[in-house]
Phi, psi and omega in degrees: 000142177204177178292353175287352178300333178226139182296321180212142179292142178289155176275342179218141175224147176295324177215139170246124178255128181257111177119126183250038170272193184296324182292311181298317181292325178292320178294318177300315180300313185286325174297319178298323177297334178272003178096004177274090181263346180275068186231142175238131173249125181249125179242129185296328178232261177231157178306137178073004192285352180273276181247326188306318188298329183255013177294156182283342175078022180288142174239075177258136195270312189290125178237185186288332184236161178297317181300310182293328175294318179294323177296320178293320180295317177298320180302314178301315180298318179297312184296331180294331184255354190292321182296316179296323183288318189257343185081001179260124178299147179241348180073023183292130173230117179270087185257349184079171176218157178231130173258137180249138173244127184256353179227162178298321180294319178293324176297319178296316178301313183291324178297317177297319181294316183285334173295318176296318180301320178298322177293334179270006177085017180269129180284122181197158179205153173277137180232163181274167175299325178296322178290325174300314180300321179294318181284331184229076187302333182278353186275141168279129184236011184295338181256007184279120178271329179199158178213155187222129186251130177242092190292338183269355177293166182190204181214163187216158169272111188301318181294317181294318182292327176292319177296324179294317177298316179297319180296317178299322178291317180297322179298335179266001174109001179290135180263130179250137177227117179265167183049048186220074182289144175281130184251344179201154177234123183269147177210158181207130179054041175078015180227141177291143182233351179161185182225158171249139179206176180303339178279355183110197179270134174241113175290146184210144173282326183223140172237133184240119182270102176240041191275009175060234180300335181270001185298327178295317179292320177296321176302320179299325178300332182260358185074026182246130179281125178234086188283096174214161182215137177283149177218156176291136180223135192243147158213155180247142172241125182277173165288177182302141182235118178299139175096349177272153183207162186301333182273003177298125183299151171294126182257111181257122188233080182302326180297338177247013175056038187211159164233155182223132177214165177286146176214094177054049179081001178245183175243132171262130179242108179269142187238128174244098186295148172292324180230105186272175180240120176298155179221140177070033182298323180276000181127142180279131180309138185297331184262015183285120177202135185049037187266157175237157176251134178305126185286150177258092184299320183297319181291328182277343187306313180299324180289322178293324177295321178295322178295322178296331175295332178279319178236087186304332180299337179299332181296331180259010184251137179289161179256123177276324185201134164248106187262135173233120178225155181276143171224154183264140182230153180252175186287340182236012178066021171243144185282177188244122181221157168114189181270138180301143182288344185236011179209108181294142177081357179255109182251163176210154174212105187198179176067056192272358172054045181068017181244017187293316181293313184287344179254347193302318180296313179295321178299315179299319180296311183294316181297319179298315177298317181299312182294315186286323188254352176089358178206154180289146182282354176206170182291112182244026186304321185297340180240007183287131179304336184283358172280346183271172184227151186303321183296339181290350177279006177295122185300321181292319177301312183295318181291327177288322182285324184297337174306324183265325189290329183303314187267357190293334179296338181254017178249178180288129181261072184294150167301134176070016179301138181249147173293145179253344181256161175051048180263170177076025181293311182231129179229133175295155175298343179265007185305311183294327179296311183286332174297318178295334178278359175106014185299133166258117192270143166244175183237135174216124181053034179088344181282137168274116186235141178288113179275325176200165184242129178284150173283162175306130180088349179265135179283128181280077178215156182278140166240101192282143169195171180274341174272209181290122181277174189296343181260010182303315180293324177297318178299319180298318180293318178295317178302311181295324180301320180289322180286330189247335184224257180205138178239147180243118179252129174268108187234041183295343181293340183303140180282131178243117189240124179266126176244114188217160181134165185295338178257013184299317180299312182298317181295310181295327183294333176278327183282320186269150176287330181283162175274112184274005177275071186237163179293158173301135181096000178270137178251131181245138167262126189207170175237156166255131184246156170271180184296337179276357183089004178284153188272113179267339179202149181231106195221168165250144179234123179244130177276114181270331181199177181301328183240023186213130179231148174251122176252127181241133180214168179294150185302319186289347180260003190301311181301316182295313184293318179297316179297318180299316178300309184296322181289336185252009168276123187294148176303133180093345177286138178272089184206128185238138179251126183230131178274113179250020188305319186275359182270339183234139164272162175228122176246125185252117183250115188225143176134165184298341179257012180295322179296318180299318180294309186290324179291337177283344185248323195249160182287159171092177182267117182259012180289170180297322179286322184280336182217076185293161175300139178081024177233164182219149173199160175284138179226159175249133175236105188063231178275357189257166180234147179212159171260118182256128177244126176274094182217165177210147171237013182236352177087029179225168169302131180180170182222146169261129180250116177262112191242125174306138187310317181298338181267348197296317183297317181295318179294316179300312181299320180295318179297317182295316182294314182288337183276342184306308181292348180264001180085022181299139178226139172293137182230143183255183183292334176293321176294319176304319182290315180295322179293316184289325178291321177299325179271358179068032173278139185278153177236123181293139183085349172249296185268336180221150181188191187298341178262000184249131179264159174302331178294314179292325187273001182073028183242020181298339180294344178278351187269121173271090191295330189253009181293149181302139179071358175065211177207158180301129180094353185298316184297320178296321179291321179298319178295319181289329183295335181281351182257160175299149178280099182273357181210125181218147176278129187233147174264141180233146174229123181293144178283337180260127183283356186270313186294158179248143173251142177231292173186159177068016172282130182296142176259127179250134174241115184051040175086356182250143179291127181231002180166187179226150173292130180268330173202145182211156180193162178285128181261096191293329178287322181277342171089018177194172177291138178238157179206163173246146179191152180276134173252130180245141177209128184304325183274355181114146179259097183267166175298324179296318179299315181293321183287326188257346184288154177263106185257143172222153174247130182269110182246102187063238180261015185238134174262124184246122177302147183216146172273137181243146181206141173273344177254153179302134179285341173255125177047063185299332181274351180072025182294324183290327180294323186257012184286000000 
């Protein structure tokens, strides 16, 4: 490829793609397939010269989420046909892969994973150690507890497959320009308008940042935060090994932090360190292309010894190459895709965490649809750039976190596992108070949040396992306190967003499903929908004044919800969105004795008549002031107290002191989760999301169908409402009190797979694990089907009978909430 591909650069392009790695070329290819031929791809050096050229080329399908698994599966399908379509060889070898589990816990994790994979249409099976030995004669299998075979997995030549994508794009008219770095990105009125490069200025409707390790720097040119960091990544290539062949399956060995595959009669040994080393923290050298990093043999020695334990012949085999090259990693080991939250028309696809080749085809397909049609064709929240936050672009944070993220894919993925690096970013003013009360902290969106509380003398730390973890009893006590007395939740991490202006009501009324034309002091539970009727946000909206509303959402959704609000306020409307999250703490007081506690401390009438459910008012607690909302996410009588930060410590102290004789207990987010699942309350990004409608999710009661001007997504819902409900969210309770539910466990109806658990937790009041999950049936999911069907949940290798219900199994009439 060279600048000779086009006689002269265009002055305008429908899309300019920055970066000629697998992601950029795949997006160009897929946009061209949609008829977008007026496209320019700019590469700073040569195609594949950043990370793509030295990738290992693995095509392994099963990933942590359904979306990422589907992107990997599409990628395999694309690569299988690409050579025939373009005439460019891709080096595809369908050799399969084998995953090894060396402990019972890892075997349980993998069994749960491959059961989910089967539900997603991925071909896989559990095999014995003897079968591993048969497929991989050189492998030591004496320590293998379980193994899993994926026969359709394979490998690819990364450079060749990228060239094939580029050739397909060029054949459709896409212009490629190499040695052409972008030096500036133009924008006007919040929208990208073009780029500057050595060829001059190119005006553009869309700019796509696929710059790999340089994506963060390119983002800065546009004023867009792209939080990723390069790190050293290693693989070894041996001398020739007798007995290896191209069809030898990829051997993935998480217990030894390695994968092993054939490479031209040799063995490639890939290493995923437990503690990685950041690279290029001060900036990636401007002339870096097809570059290598001098390897650290001493640091790699323990990993190489562990790999030799899997294939003992390696000890007697020479080393041809120990390669170290940089790859970019993100703070949560999920890549970054989508439209920037603060710049229209500026898209990105980067930060692939060593998954770029195996995801590249799917990423290109989804991004092309997203760019061309204005929305993603499937729920991509786990990889959406809008899940990130501006503060995450901090270089020290990223370099400290990447130490952990590089290797996490090859470690144990325990339920409730917490990050250990780059902690303590955001702490509530009440942090020390709840720490003294025994809080064991987890992290969400940078916030340190109390997940559970240790008893006196108990160390507040996790002991991970797939069964009941060390805090199971603590969770049970917190859960019971809320059901029987009163619980205090410190929830200051929640995002508090002020929407104000003379047109605030009109703007919100179109965005929200609820009718926002309510009196001051009314609290609404509502959703924001996309044009397909899918749920983009699940929030509460409180009318504070005629021209002022408070929108509250979970901390991890703040960037997305704020961007959604701003994007859907019409031009010319007098309405401003302001993030006040750090100005208020939030203390959540829940349980049958919450009224008794609050009425003993605070001003006003707290009776049912004086303070009805779904209302809000200002109250005084001692010398302090708070906004009290009568709401619940646990299914009990209770209030959320929004307290200005300077008042928060005094209010907290007063609540704790007055609550002692009432049985008040500190409660963490795990208790919040077990309580809400028991009550069948939905959680956005788990139980509901952009592909789920209020009709499917049982939330149609939030929709004000007849309000003037309707709401975004209403027409799609009206069309769907006329059809049978072929998919519905159902609550399940296991018949056996011992097994645990988490998520992605297959749901069986009369022995056939009909869905997956979306979230699960032990329901201490009901006496067994409970979960939520969608049930699908071509003829419709009726109440009779749910009531009469024989349901089981597949947990690893065990099918557990379960009771199913469309109504909450705890307090179905909601009497306790409104008592």
